[in-house]
Coordinates of C-alpha atoms in Angstrom, one line a residue:
X104 CA -59.4 -46.6 13.8
X105 CA -62.4 -47.7 15.8
X106 CA -64.8 -50.5 16.2
X107 CA -64.7 -53.7 18.2
X108 CA -61.4 -55.5 17.7
X109 CA -59.5 -52.4 16.9
X110 CA -57.9 -50.0 19.4
X111 CA -59.1 -46.4 19.0
X112 CA -56.2 -44.2 18.0
X113 CA -56.7 -40.6 17.1
X114 CA -53.4 -39.1 15.9
X115 CA -50.9 -40.4 18.4
X116 CA -53.4 -40.6 21.2
X117 CA -54.7 -43.9 22.4
X118 CA -57.9 -44.4 24.4
X119 CA -57.5 -46.3 27.6
X120 CA -60.1 -47.5 30.1
X121 CA -58.6 -47.7 33.6
X122 CA -61.2 -50.2 34.9
X123 CA -61.8 -53.9 35.1
X124 CA -65.5 -53.4 34.7
X125 CA -67.0 -55.3 31.7
X126 CA -70.0 -53.0 32.0
X127 CA -68.0 -49.8 31.3
X128 CA -66.3 -51.5 28.4
X129 CA -69.7 -52.7 27.0
X130 CA -71.0 -49.1 27.0
X131 CA -67.8 -47.8 25.2
X132 CA -68.2 -50.6 22.6
X133 CA -71.9 -49.6 22.2
X134 CA -70.6 -46.1 21.4
X135 CA -68.3 -47.6 18.8
X136 CA -65.1 -47.0 20.8
X137 CA -62.7 -49.8 21.7
X138 CA -60.2 -48.7 24.3
X139 CA -57.2 -50.6 25.7
X140 CA -58.0 -51.9 29.2
X141 CA -55.6 -51.3 32.0
X142 CA -56.0 -52.4 35.7
X143 CA -55.4 -49.5 38.0
X144 CA -53.9 -50.2 41.4
X145 CA -55.3 -47.6 43.8
X146 CA -56.1 -47.5 47.5
X147 CA -59.9 -47.6 47.8
X148 CA -60.0 -46.9 51.6
X149 CA -62.7 -44.5 52.7
X150 CA -61.5 -41.3 54.3
X151 CA -63.5 -40.6 57.5
X152 CA -65.8 -37.7 57.0
X153 CA -65.6 -37.9 53.2
X154 CA -69.0 -37.5 51.4
X155 CA -70.0 -40.4 49.2
X156 CA -69.8 -38.2 46.1
X157 CA -66.3 -37.0 47.0
X158 CA -65.2 -40.5 47.6
X159 CA -66.4 -41.9 44.3
X160 CA -65.0 -38.9 42.4
X161 CA -61.6 -39.3 44.1
X162 CA -61.4 -42.9 43.2
X163 CA -62.3 -42.3 39.6
X164 CA -59.6 -39.6 39.3
X165 CA -57.1 -41.8 41.1
X166 CA -57.7 -44.7 38.7
X167 CA -57.4 -42.4 35.6
X168 CA -54.3 -40.7 36.9
X169 CA -52.3 -43.7 38.0
X170 CA -52.6 -45.2 34.5
X171 CA -52.0 -41.8 32.8
X172 CA -48.7 -41.5 34.6
X173 CA -47.5 -44.6 32.7
X174 CA -49.3 -43.6 29.5
X175 CA -48.6 -39.9 29.1
X176 CA -49.7 -39.8 25.4
X177 CA -53.1 -41.5 26.1
X178 CA -56.6 -40.3 27.0
X179 CA -57.4 -42.3 30.1
X180 CA -60.9 -42.9 31.5
X181 CA -61.4 -43.9 35.1
X182 CA -64.6 -44.7 36.9
X183 CA -66.1 -45.9 40.1
X184 CA -69.6 -46.7 41.3
X185 CA -71.1 -47.0 44.8
X186 CA -74.6 -47.5 46.2
X187 CA -75.7 -45.3 49.1
X188 CA -78.6 -46.4 51.3
X189 CA -79.6 -44.6 54.5
X190 CA -76.2 -42.9 54.6
X191 CA -74.4 -46.2 54.2
X192 CA -71.9 -46.9 51.4
X193 CA -72.5 -50.3 49.9
X194 CA -69.7 -51.7 47.7
X195 CA -69.2 -55.1 46.3
X196 CA -70.3 -58.0 48.7
X197 CA -67.5 -59.9 50.4
X198 CA -69.3 -63.2 50.0
X199 CA -72.7 -64.7 49.2
X200 CA -74.2 -64.1 52.7
X201 CA -73.1 -60.5 52.5
X202 CA -74.8 -60.2 49.1
X203 CA -78.0 -61.5 50.4
X204 CA -77.8 -59.2 53.4
X205 CA -77.3 -56.2 51.1
X206 CA -80.2 -57.1 48.8
X207 CA -82.6 -57.6 51.7
X208 CA -81.6 -54.2 53.1
X209 CA -82.5 -52.6 49.7
X210 CA -85.7 -54.6 49.0
X211 CA -88.8 -52.3 48.7
X212 CA -86.7 -49.2 49.4
X213 CA -85.1 -46.4 47.5
X214 CA -81.3 -45.9 47.3
X215 CA -78.9 -43.8 45.3
X216 CA -76.3 -45.0 42.8
X217 CA -73.3 -42.7 42.4
X218 CA -70.8 -43.1 39.6
X219 CA -67.7 -41.0 39.4
X220 CA -66.1 -40.6 36.0
X221 CA -62.7 -39.0 35.2
X222 CA -60.7 -38.4 32.0
X223 CA -57.0 -37.8 32.3
X224 CA -54.8 -36.6 29.4
X225 CA -51.9 -34.3 28.6
X226 CA -53.9 -31.2 29.8
X227 CA -54.7 -32.7 33.2
X228 CA -57.7 -34.4 34.7
X229 CA -61.4 -33.5 34.6
X230 CA -64.1 -35.4 36.6
X231 CA -67.7 -35.4 37.7
X232 CA -70.3 -37.5 39.6
X233 CA -73.6 -38.6 38.3
X234 CA -76.4 -39.8 40.6
X235 CA -79.5 -41.8 40.0
X236 CA -82.3 -42.9 42.4
X237 CA -83.3 -46.6 42.3
X238 CA -86.1 -48.4 44.0
X239 CA -86.0 -52.2 44.2
X240 CA -89.3 -54.1 44.5
X241 CA -90.1 -56.1 47.6
X242 CA -88.8 -59.6 47.5
X243 CA -88.1 -62.4 50.0
X244 CA -84.8 -63.7 51.3
X245 CA -85.3 -66.8 49.3
X246 CA -85.6 -64.8 46.1
X247 CA -82.5 -62.8 47.0
X248 CA -80.6 -66.0 47.7
X249 CA -81.6 -67.5 44.4
X250 CA -80.4 -64.4 42.6
X251 CA -77.1 -64.6 44.5
X252 CA -76.7 -68.2 43.5
X253 CA -76.5 -67.0 39.8
X254 CA -73.1 -65.4 40.7
X255 CA -74.0 -62.1 39.1
X256 CA -74.1 -59.9 42.2
X257 CA -70.6 -60.8 43.5
X258 CA -68.7 -58.1 41.7
X259 CA -71.4 -55.4 41.7
X260 CA -71.8 -52.4 44.0
X261 CA -75.0 -53.0 45.9
X262 CA -75.0 -56.6 44.9
X263 CA -77.2 -56.3 41.7
X264 CA -76.8 -55.6 38.0
X265 CA -79.5 -53.6 36.4
X266 CA -78.4 -54.6 32.9
X267 CA -78.5 -58.4 33.8
X268 CA -80.6 -60.8 35.8
X269 CA -80.9 -58.1 38.5
X270 CA -83.3 -56.1 36.3
X271 CA -86.0 -58.4 37.7
X272 CA -85.4 -56.8 41.1
X273 CA -85.8 -53.2 40.0
X274 CA -89.1 -51.4 40.4
X275 CA -88.2 -47.9 39.3
X276 CA -85.3 -45.6 38.5
X277 CA -85.3 -41.8 38.6
X278 CA -82.4 -40.5 36.6
X279 CA -79.8 -42.0 34.2
X280 CA -79.9 -45.7 33.5
X281 CA -76.2 -45.7 32.5
X282 CA -75.2 -44.2 35.8
X283 CA -76.5 -47.4 37.4
X284 CA -74.6 -49.5 34.9
X285 CA -71.4 -47.6 35.9
X286 CA -70.8 -45.4 32.9
X287 CA -73.0 -42.3 32.5
X288 CA -72.8 -41.5 28.8
X289 CA -73.8 -37.8 29.1
X290 CA -71.2 -37.2 31.8
X291 CA -68.6 -38.9 29.6
X292 CA -69.5 -36.6 26.6
X293 CA -69.3 -33.5 28.8
X294 CA -65.9 -34.5 30.2
X295 CA -64.6 -35.2 26.7
X296 CA -65.4 -31.7 25.7
X297 CA -63.7 -30.3 28.8
X298 CA -60.7 -32.3 27.8
X299 CA -60.6 -30.9 24.3
X300 CA -62.2 -33.9 22.5
X301 CA -65.5 -34.4 20.8
X302 CA -67.5 -37.7 20.3
X303 CA -68.5 -38.2 16.6
X304 CA -70.7 -41.3 16.7
X305 CA -68.1 -44.0 16.6
X306 CA -64.9 -41.9 16.7
X307 CA -63.3 -39.0 18.6
X308 CA -61.8 -35.8 17.3
X309 CA -59.9 -32.9 19.0
X310 CA -61.8 -29.6 19.3
X311 CA -58.7 -27.5 19.0

């Protein structure tokens, strides 16, 4: 079964999204897939010396695997997204002032968005990282504060949402739009194949 309102079940395998991100769920719905959503409890502390790519991939794997341990018959998707600017990792803002500060630091400059994606199933876990370069247009602190007052930036890495009101802040992207949203579709399809599954335009089937 598939489609919004129905949980995707292939044979005895359920599809689970180990993420609270409504953006990731939106993309899966766009693909005609409707997973069960589970909230993964993982330690997101940064390990000193860890590269941004290694960090975001480790978290994606951890989220998928912690849910897969409790759902051994499921195909579990985990994901994590970070913004990297001048070698600084920018996560979700702690408060409105922090969101404004992050946005001002990004205004008129290029930064990188990294999304780690992992799929965990009976045959183990596969994962990858997708990166996209984004340049925000120049804007004033007053503009940044007005955007922050919308509430949209508060649960977003880098304090903006390219698929929402934050699109008005974006001047240019070089790479995959869905990476910036937090769910790179091409990477997902590649990982599915590595996991022994194939996407068939609204459903999944096993390749073996």
